[in-house]
mmCIF file of C-alpha atoms in Angstrom:
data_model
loop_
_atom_site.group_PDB
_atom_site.id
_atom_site.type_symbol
_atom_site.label_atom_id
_atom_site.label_comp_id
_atom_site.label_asym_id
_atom_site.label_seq_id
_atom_site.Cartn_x
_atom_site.Cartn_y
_atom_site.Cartn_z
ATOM 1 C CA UNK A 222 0.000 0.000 0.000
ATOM 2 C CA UNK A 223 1.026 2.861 -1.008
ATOM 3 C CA UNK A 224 1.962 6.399 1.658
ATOM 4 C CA UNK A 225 -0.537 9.459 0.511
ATOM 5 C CA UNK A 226 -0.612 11.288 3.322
ATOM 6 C CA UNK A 227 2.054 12.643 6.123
ATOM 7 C CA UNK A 228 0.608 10.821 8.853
ATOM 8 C CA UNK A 229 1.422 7.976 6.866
ATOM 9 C CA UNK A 230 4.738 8.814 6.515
ATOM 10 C CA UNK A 231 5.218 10.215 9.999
ATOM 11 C CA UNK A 232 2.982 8.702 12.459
ATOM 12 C CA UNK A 233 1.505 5.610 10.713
ATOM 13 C CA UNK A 234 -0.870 3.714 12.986
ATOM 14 C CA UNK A 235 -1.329 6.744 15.389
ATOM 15 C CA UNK A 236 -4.907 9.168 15.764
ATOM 16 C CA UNK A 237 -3.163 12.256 14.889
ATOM 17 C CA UNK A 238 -4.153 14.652 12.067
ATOM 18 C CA UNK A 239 -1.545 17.012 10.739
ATOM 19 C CA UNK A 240 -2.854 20.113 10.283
ATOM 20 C CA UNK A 241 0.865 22.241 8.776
ATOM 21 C CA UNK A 242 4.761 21.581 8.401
ATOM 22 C CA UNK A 243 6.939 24.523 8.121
ATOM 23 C CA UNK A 244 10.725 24.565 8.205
ATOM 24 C CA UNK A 245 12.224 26.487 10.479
ATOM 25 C CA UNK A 246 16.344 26.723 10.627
ATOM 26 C CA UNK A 247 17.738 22.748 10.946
ATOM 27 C CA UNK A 248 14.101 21.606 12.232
ATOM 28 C CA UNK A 249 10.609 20.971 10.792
ATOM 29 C CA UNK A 250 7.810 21.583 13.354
ATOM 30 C CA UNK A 251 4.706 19.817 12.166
ATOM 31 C CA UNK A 252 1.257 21.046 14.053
ATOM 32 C CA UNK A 253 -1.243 18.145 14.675
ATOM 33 C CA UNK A 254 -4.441 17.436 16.700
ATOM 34 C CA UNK A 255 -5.237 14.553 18.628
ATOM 35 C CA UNK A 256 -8.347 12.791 16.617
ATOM 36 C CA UNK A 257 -8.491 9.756 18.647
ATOM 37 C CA UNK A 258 -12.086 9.252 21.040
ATOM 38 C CA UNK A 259 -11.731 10.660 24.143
ATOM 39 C CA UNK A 260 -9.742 8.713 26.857
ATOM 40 C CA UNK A 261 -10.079 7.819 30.232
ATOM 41 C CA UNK A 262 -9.032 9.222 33.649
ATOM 42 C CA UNK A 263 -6.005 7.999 34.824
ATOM 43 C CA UNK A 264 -7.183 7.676 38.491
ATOM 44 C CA UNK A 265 -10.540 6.553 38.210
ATOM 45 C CA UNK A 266 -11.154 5.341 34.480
ATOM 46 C CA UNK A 267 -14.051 6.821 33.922
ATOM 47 C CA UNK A 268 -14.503 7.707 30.134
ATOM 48 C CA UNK A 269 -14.332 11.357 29.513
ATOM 49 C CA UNK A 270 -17.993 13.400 28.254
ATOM 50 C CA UNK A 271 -16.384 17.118 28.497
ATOM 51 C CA UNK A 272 -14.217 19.183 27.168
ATOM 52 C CA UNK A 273 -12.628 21.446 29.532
ATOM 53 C CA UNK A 274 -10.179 23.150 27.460
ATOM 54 C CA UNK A 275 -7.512 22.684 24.644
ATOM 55 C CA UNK A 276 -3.559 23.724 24.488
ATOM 56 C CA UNK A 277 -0.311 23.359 22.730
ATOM 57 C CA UNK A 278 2.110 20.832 23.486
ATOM 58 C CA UNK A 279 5.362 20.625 22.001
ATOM 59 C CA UNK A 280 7.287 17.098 21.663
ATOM 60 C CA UNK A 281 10.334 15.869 20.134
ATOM 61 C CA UNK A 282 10.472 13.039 17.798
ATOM 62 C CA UNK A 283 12.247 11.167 16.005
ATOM 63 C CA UNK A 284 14.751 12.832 13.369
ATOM 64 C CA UNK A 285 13.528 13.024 9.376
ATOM 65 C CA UNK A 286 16.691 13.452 7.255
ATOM 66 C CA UNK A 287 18.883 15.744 8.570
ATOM 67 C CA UNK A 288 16.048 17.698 10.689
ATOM 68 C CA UNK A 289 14.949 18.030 14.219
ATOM 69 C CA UNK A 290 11.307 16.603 14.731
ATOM 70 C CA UNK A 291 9.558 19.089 16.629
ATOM 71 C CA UNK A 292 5.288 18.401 16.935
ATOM 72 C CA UNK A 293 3.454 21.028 18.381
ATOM 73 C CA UNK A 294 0.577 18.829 19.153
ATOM 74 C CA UNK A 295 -2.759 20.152 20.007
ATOM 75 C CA UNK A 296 -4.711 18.397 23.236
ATOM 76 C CA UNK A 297 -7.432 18.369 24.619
ATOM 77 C CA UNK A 298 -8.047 18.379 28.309
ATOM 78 C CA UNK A 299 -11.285 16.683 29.974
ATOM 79 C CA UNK A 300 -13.015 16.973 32.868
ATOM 80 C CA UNK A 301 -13.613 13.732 35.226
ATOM 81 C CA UNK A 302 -17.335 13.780 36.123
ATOM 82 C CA UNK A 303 -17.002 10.713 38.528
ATOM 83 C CA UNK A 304 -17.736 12.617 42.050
ATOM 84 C CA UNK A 305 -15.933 10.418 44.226
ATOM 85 C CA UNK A 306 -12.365 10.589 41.453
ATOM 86 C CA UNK A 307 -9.980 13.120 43.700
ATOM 87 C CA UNK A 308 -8.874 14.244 40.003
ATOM 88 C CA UNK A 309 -11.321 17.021 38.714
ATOM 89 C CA UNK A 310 -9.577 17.310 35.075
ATOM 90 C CA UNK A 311 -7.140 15.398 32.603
ATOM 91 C CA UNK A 312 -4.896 15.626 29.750
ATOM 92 C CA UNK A 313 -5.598 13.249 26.826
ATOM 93 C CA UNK A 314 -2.699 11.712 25.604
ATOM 94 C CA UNK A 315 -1.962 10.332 21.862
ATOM 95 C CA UNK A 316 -0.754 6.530 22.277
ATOM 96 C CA UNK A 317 2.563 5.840 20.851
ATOM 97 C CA UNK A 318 3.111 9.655 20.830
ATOM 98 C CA UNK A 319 2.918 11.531 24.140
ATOM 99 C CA UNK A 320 3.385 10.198 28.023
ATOM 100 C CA UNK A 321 2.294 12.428 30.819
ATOM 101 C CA UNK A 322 5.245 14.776 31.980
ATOM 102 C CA UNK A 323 7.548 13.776 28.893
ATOM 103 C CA UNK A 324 8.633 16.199 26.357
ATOM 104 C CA UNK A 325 9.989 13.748 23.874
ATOM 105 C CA UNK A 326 7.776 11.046 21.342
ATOM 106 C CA UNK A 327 8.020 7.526 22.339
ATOM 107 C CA UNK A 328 9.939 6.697 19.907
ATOM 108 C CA UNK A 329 12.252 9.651 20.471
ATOM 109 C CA UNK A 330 12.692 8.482 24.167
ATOM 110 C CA UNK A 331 13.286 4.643 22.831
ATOM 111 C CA UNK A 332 16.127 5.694 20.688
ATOM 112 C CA UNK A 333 17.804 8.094 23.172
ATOM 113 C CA UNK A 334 16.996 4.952 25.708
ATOM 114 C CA UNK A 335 19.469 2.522 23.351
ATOM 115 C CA UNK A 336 22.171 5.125 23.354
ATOM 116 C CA UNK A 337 22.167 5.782 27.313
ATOM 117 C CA UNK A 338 22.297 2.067 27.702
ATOM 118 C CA UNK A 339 25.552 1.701 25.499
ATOM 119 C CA UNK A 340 27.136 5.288 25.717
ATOM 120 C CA UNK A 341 26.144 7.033 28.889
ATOM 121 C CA UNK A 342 26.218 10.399 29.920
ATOM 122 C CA UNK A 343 28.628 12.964 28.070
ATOM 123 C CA UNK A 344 29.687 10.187 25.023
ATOM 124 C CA UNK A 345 25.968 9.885 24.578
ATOM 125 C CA UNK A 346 24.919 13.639 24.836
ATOM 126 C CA UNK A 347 27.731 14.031 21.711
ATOM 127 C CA UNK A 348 25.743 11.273 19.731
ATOM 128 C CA UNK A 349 22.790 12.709 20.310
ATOM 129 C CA UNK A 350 23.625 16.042 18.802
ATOM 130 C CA UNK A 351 24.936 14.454 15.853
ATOM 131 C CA UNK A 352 21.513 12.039 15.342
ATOM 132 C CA UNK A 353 19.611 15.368 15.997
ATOM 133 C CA UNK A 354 18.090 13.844 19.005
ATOM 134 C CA UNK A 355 17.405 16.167 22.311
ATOM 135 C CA UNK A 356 19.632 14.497 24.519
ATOM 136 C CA UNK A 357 21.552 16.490 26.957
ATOM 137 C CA UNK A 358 23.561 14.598 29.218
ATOM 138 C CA UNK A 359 21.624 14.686 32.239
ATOM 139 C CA UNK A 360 19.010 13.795 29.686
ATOM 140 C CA UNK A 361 20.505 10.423 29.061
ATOM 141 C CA UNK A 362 21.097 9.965 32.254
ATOM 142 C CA UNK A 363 17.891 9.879 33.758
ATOM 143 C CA UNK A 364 17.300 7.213 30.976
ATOM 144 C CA UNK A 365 19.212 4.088 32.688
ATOM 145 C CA UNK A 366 17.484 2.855 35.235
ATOM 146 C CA UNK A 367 18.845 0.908 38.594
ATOM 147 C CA UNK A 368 19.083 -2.625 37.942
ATOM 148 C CA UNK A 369 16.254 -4.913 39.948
ATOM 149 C CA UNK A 370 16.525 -5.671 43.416
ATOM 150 C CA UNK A 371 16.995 -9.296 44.858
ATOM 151 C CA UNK A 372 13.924 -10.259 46.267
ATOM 152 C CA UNK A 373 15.432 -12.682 49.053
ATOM 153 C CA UNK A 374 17.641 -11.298 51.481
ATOM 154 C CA UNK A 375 21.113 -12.713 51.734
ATOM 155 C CA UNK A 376 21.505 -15.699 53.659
ATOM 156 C CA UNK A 377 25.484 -15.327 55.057
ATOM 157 C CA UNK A 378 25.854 -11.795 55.737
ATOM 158 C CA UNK A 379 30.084 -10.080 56.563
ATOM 159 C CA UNK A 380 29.849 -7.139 59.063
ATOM 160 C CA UNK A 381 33.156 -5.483 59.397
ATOM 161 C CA UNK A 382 34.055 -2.023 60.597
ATOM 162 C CA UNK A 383 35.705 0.785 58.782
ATOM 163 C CA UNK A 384 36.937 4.504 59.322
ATOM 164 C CA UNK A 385 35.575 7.476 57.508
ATOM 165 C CA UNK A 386 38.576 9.180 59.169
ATOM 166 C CA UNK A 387 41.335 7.235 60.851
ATOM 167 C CA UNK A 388 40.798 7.818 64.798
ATOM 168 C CA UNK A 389 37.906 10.203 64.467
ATOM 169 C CA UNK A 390 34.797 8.336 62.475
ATOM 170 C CA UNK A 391 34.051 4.868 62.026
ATOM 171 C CA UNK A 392 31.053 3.020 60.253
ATOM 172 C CA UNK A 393 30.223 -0.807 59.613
ATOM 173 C CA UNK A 394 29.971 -2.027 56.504
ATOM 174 C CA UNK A 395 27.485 -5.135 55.398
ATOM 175 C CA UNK A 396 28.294 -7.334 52.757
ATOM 176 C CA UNK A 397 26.953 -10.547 51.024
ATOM 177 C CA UNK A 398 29.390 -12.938 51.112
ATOM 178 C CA UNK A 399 27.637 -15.213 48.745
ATOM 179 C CA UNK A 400 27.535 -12.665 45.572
ATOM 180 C CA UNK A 401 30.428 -10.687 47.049
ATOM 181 C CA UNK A 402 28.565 -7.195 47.318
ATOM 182 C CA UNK A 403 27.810 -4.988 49.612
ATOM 183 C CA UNK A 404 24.756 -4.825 50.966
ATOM 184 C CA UNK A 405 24.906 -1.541 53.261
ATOM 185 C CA UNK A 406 26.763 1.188 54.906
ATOM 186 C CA UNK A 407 25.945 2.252 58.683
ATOM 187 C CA UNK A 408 27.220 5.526 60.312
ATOM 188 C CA UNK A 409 28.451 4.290 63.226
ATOM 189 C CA UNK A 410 30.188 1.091 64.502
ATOM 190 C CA UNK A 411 27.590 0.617 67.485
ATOM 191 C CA UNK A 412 25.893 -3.003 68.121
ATOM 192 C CA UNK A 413 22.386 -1.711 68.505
ATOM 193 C CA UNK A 414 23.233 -0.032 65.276
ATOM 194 C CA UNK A 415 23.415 -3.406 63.585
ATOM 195 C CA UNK A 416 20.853 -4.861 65.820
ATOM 196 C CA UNK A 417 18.105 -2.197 64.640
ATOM 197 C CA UNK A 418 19.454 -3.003 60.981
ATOM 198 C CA UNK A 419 18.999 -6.450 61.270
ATOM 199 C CA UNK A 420 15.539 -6.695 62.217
#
């Protein structure tokens, strides 16, 4: 099948309707409306009814040749009409284009996601400027996430004392001594210290 349109070039599969594209300097901003039925409230999901208002949102996406993606995306915020729903109104959000709090497309935020996970901070912030992503090294940072948690606590556990400052400060350090990690860091050498800890 054939492309005829610039939402099927651009966002195939998603309820947007693109309403302009203008090039300005290195980027194209493309303006678009949400066209999808209205969603439902977050908290509660109750299907929206009303229309409280509509704004301008602006999001990064994905690079087109050797331009910035920027959509200034047009949304509509509904009211929640369930009584006992603590939130009174919502923002409607465009699947597989906007996230709540996120200034950057899904896609966008996949992509800068791979080069976090393989460059990091400063190496990836260089990368991104040169794939015309928005990805400023704190940027890519907040990308990585901590790995998961053991769910079972360790079963031999190494306490052994250290000094912050030789003859001044001294904390106790607990380690795994299956895995070979540490497991925590206490301020003070004291037993009810490790007592309180350990329950």
């Amino acid at each position: 099948m054939k492309p005829e349109t610039l939402e099927d070039v651009l966002f195939q599969g998603l309820n947007l309707a693109v309403r302009q594209a203008v090039v300005v300097d290195d980027g194209l901003m493309i303006d678009a409306t949400g066209c999808g039925p209205p969603g439902a409230c977050p908290q509660c999901q109750q299907p929206a009814a009303r229309v409280h208002s509509r704004y301008w949102r602006h999001t990064a996406g994905l690079p087109v040749s050797s331009h910035r993606l920027i959509v200034r995306l047009r949304v509509r915020r509904f009211f929640c009409d369930q009584v006992r729903c603590p939130r009174r109104t919502f923002v409607e959000q465009v699947s597989g284009m906007s996230e709540p709090r996120r200034r950057s497309s899904t896609a966008a935020r996949s992509a800068m996601h791979a080069v976090s996970v393989e460059l990091g901070g400063r190496p990836g912030a260089r990368l991104s400027t040169k794939l015309r992503l928005y990805g400023r090294r704190t940027t890519n940072l907040g990308q990585l996430t901590a790995p998961p948690v053991p769910a079972r606590a360790s079963r031999i556990l190494g306490i052994d004392e250290f000094a912050f400052r030789k003859g001044r400060t001294y904390g106790t350090v607990l380690v795994d001594i299956e895995s070979s990690r540490p497991v925590d860091v206490l301020p003070d050498r004291e037993t009810g210290t490790v007592a309180a800890w350990l329950q």
